[in-house]
Amino acid sequence: MTHHDLTTARVRRATPDDAAPVAALAALTFPLACPPGASPEAMAAHVAAQLSPDRFRTWATSVEHVLLLVETGAGETVRVLGYSLLARGVPDDADVARVVGTDEVVELSKIYVHPDAQGTGVAGALMVASLDAARSLGPGLTLWLGTNGENERAQAFYRKHGFATAGGRTYVVGGEEHSDVVMVHRT
């Protein structure tokens, strides 16, 4: 791992000023979670359309979203090591609705950690903060996430934090269809 003083790592709610560094981290980490067959062009198209600084600025100010980040350092040496995004709403995907229902739910839409910070506890701290944020964003609502069906490491991490596989969905990345599992948090 690149040297970071993880004793200064903290999770906080992101602001619009954090959009550029979070988008840069998203551009780095999203392709790492895609299945091996995903084309670089499709991943780049997805990042450009779905993970732009403008999108992160919007999410940082939305009452229907919570955008969290993990950062370390201070002053000029602050570095974003991870982020998560929660979204409250009614599922707009028929496959997801079959699994979690058609009422309002909270989706753990994104949770990513810089490769240098994996295995350091950063992801666990971010997940704990995300679960707390989900309870505040949608008290009593079902919490779910979708993750690539081939990403066993991510699925094991989610199971460790109380999620269980409940179904599947098709997820489109830059025009390419991929199979995801839908996991629901068991409280």
Coordinates of C-alpha atoms in Angstrom, one line a residue:
M1 CA 0.0 0.0 0.0
T2 CA 1.1 3.5 -0.7
H3 CA 1.9 5.2 2.6
H4 CA -1.1 6.9 4.2
D5 CA -1.5 7.9 7.8
L6 CA -4.7 5.9 8.4
T7 CA -4.9 7.2 11.9
T8 CA -6.2 10.4 10.4
A9 CA -8.8 8.6 8.2
R10 CA -12.3 9.9 8.8
V11 CA -15.7 9.3 7.2
R12 CA -17.8 12.4 6.5
R13 CA -20.7 13.6 4.3
A14 CA -19.4 14.9 1.0
T15 CA -20.0 18.5 -0.2
P16 CA -20.2 19.8 -3.7
D17 CA -16.6 20.9 -3.3
D18 CA -15.6 17.2 -3.1
A19 CA -17.1 16.3 -6.5
A20 CA -13.9 16.3 -8.5
P21 CA -11.8 14.1 -6.2
V22 CA -14.7 11.7 -5.7
A23 CA -15.3 11.5 -9.4
A24 CA -11.6 10.8 -10.0
L25 CA -11.7 8.0 -7.5
A26 CA -14.9 6.7 -9.1
A27 CA -13.1 6.6 -12.5
L28 CA -10.3 4.6 -11.0
T29 CA -12.4 2.1 -9.0
F30 CA -15.5 1.4 -11.1
P31 CA -13.6 -0.5 -13.8
L32 CA -12.0 -2.7 -11.1
A33 CA -15.5 -3.9 -10.0
C34 CA -16.6 -4.8 -13.6
P35 CA -16.6 -8.3 -14.9
P36 CA -13.5 -9.4 -16.8
G37 CA -15.4 -9.3 -20.1
A38 CA -16.5 -5.6 -19.9
S39 CA -14.9 -3.6 -22.7
P40 CA -12.7 -0.6 -21.8
E41 CA -14.9 1.5 -24.1
A42 CA -18.1 0.5 -22.3
M43 CA -16.6 1.2 -18.9
A44 CA -15.3 4.6 -20.0
A45 CA -18.7 5.5 -21.4
H46 CA -20.4 4.5 -18.1
V47 CA -17.9 6.6 -16.1
A48 CA -18.4 9.6 -18.3
A49 CA -22.2 9.4 -18.2
Q50 CA -22.8 8.2 -14.7
L51 CA -19.8 9.2 -12.5
S52 CA -19.0 12.8 -13.6
P53 CA -18.2 15.6 -11.2
D54 CA -21.6 17.1 -12.0
R55 CA -23.4 14.0 -10.9
F56 CA -21.5 13.9 -7.6
R57 CA -22.2 17.6 -7.0
T58 CA -25.9 16.9 -7.5
W59 CA -25.9 13.9 -5.2
A60 CA -24.0 15.9 -2.5
T61 CA -26.9 18.4 -2.3
S62 CA -29.8 16.0 -2.8
V63 CA -32.2 15.3 0.1
E64 CA -32.8 11.8 -1.5
H65 CA -29.1 10.9 -1.4
V66 CA -26.3 10.6 1.1
L67 CA -22.8 10.8 -0.4
L68 CA -20.1 9.8 2.1
L69 CA -16.3 9.8 1.7
V70 CA -13.3 8.6 3.6
E71 CA -10.4 10.9 3.6
T72 CA -7.0 11.0 5.2
G73 CA -4.4 13.7 5.8
A74 CA -4.9 17.3 6.5
G75 CA -4.6 20.6 4.6
E76 CA -2.8 20.2 1.3
T77 CA -2.3 16.5 1.9
V78 CA -6.0 15.4 2.1
R79 CA -6.7 12.3 0.0
V80 CA -10.0 10.7 -0.7
L81 CA -9.7 6.9 -0.1
G82 CA -13.2 5.8 -0.6
Y83 CA -16.8 6.9 -1.1
S84 CA -20.4 5.5 -0.9
L85 CA -23.7 6.7 -2.3
L86 CA -27.1 5.9 -0.8
A87 CA -30.3 6.7 -2.7
R88 CA -33.9 6.7 -1.4
G89 CA -36.7 6.1 -3.8
V90 CA -38.9 3.6 -5.6
P91 CA -37.1 0.9 -7.6
D92 CA -37.2 1.8 -11.3
D93 CA -35.9 -1.7 -12.4
A94 CA -38.4 -4.4 -12.7
D95 CA -35.9 -7.1 -11.6
V96 CA -35.1 -5.1 -8.5
A97 CA -38.8 -4.4 -7.7
R98 CA -39.5 -8.2 -7.9
V99 CA -36.9 -8.7 -5.1
V100 CA -37.4 -5.6 -2.9
G101 CA -40.9 -4.6 -3.7
T102 CA -42.4 -1.5 -5.3
D103 CA -42.5 0.7 -2.2
E104 CA -39.8 3.3 -1.3
V105 CA -36.4 1.7 -0.4
V106 CA -32.8 2.7 0.2
E107 CA -30.2 1.6 -2.3
L108 CA -26.5 1.4 -1.4
S109 CA -25.8 2.5 -4.9
K110 CA -22.0 2.8 -4.7
I111 CA -19.3 1.9 -2.3
Y112 CA -15.7 1.9 -3.4
V113 CA -12.3 2.1 -1.8
H114 CA -9.0 3.1 -3.5
P115 CA -7.0 -0.1 -4.2
D116 CA -4.2 1.2 -2.0
A117 CA -6.5 1.3 1.0
Q118 CA -8.1 -2.2 0.5
G119 CA -7.4 -4.4 3.5
T120 CA -6.8 -1.5 5.9
G121 CA -10.2 -1.3 7.5
V122 CA -11.2 1.8 5.4
A123 CA -14.0 -0.2 3.6
G124 CA -15.4 -1.5 6.9
A125 CA -15.5 2.0 8.4
L126 CA -17.2 3.3 5.3
M127 CA -19.8 0.4 5.4
V128 CA -20.6 1.1 9.0
A129 CA -21.1 4.8 8.3
S130 CA -23.2 3.9 5.2
L131 CA -25.5 1.6 7.2
D132 CA -26.0 4.4 9.8
A133 CA -26.7 6.9 6.9
A134 CA -29.2 4.4 5.4
R135 CA -31.1 4.3 8.7
S136 CA -31.3 8.1 8.8
L137 CA -32.1 8.5 5.1
G138 CA -35.0 6.0 5.2
P139 CA -35.9 4.8 8.7
G140 CA -37.4 1.4 8.5
L141 CA -37.0 1.1 4.8
T142 CA -35.4 -1.9 3.1
L143 CA -31.7 -1.5 2.2
W144 CA -30.4 -3.2 -0.9
L145 CA -27.5 -3.2 -3.3
G146 CA -26.6 -4.7 -6.6
T147 CA -23.1 -6.0 -7.4
N148 CA -21.6 -8.0 -10.3
G149 CA -22.4 -11.6 -10.0
E150 CA -18.8 -12.5 -10.7
N151 CA -17.4 -10.3 -7.9
E152 CA -17.1 -12.8 -5.1
R153 CA -14.8 -10.6 -3.0
A154 CA -17.4 -7.8 -2.9
Q155 CA -20.2 -10.3 -2.2
A156 CA -18.3 -11.8 0.7
F157 CA -17.7 -8.2 2.1
Y158 CA -21.4 -7.4 1.9
R159 CA -22.3 -10.7 3.6
K160 CA -19.9 -9.9 6.4
H161 CA -21.9 -6.7 6.9
G162 CA -25.3 -8.3 7.0
F163 CA -26.4 -8.5 3.4
A164 CA -27.8 -11.6 1.8
T165 CA -28.4 -12.5 -1.9
A166 CA -32.1 -12.2 -2.7
G167 CA -32.2 -12.2 -6.5
G168 CA -30.6 -10.9 -9.6
R169 CA -30.8 -8.1 -12.2
T170 CA -29.3 -7.1 -15.5
Y171 CA -27.0 -4.1 -15.2
V172 CA -26.0 -2.1 -18.3
V173 CA -22.5 -0.6 -18.5
G174 CA -21.9 1.6 -21.5
G175 CA -24.5 -0.4 -23.5
E176 CA -23.2 -3.8 -22.4
E177 CA -25.5 -6.1 -20.3
H178 CA -24.0 -7.8 -17.2
S179 CA -25.5 -10.0 -14.5
D180 CA -25.7 -8.6 -11.0
V181 CA -26.9 -10.1 -7.8
V182 CA -29.3 -8.2 -5.7
M183 CA -28.5 -8.3 -2.0
V184 CA -30.7 -7.1 0.9
H185 CA -29.5 -6.0 4.3
R186 CA -30.9 -8.2 7.1
T187 CA -31.4 -6.2 10.2

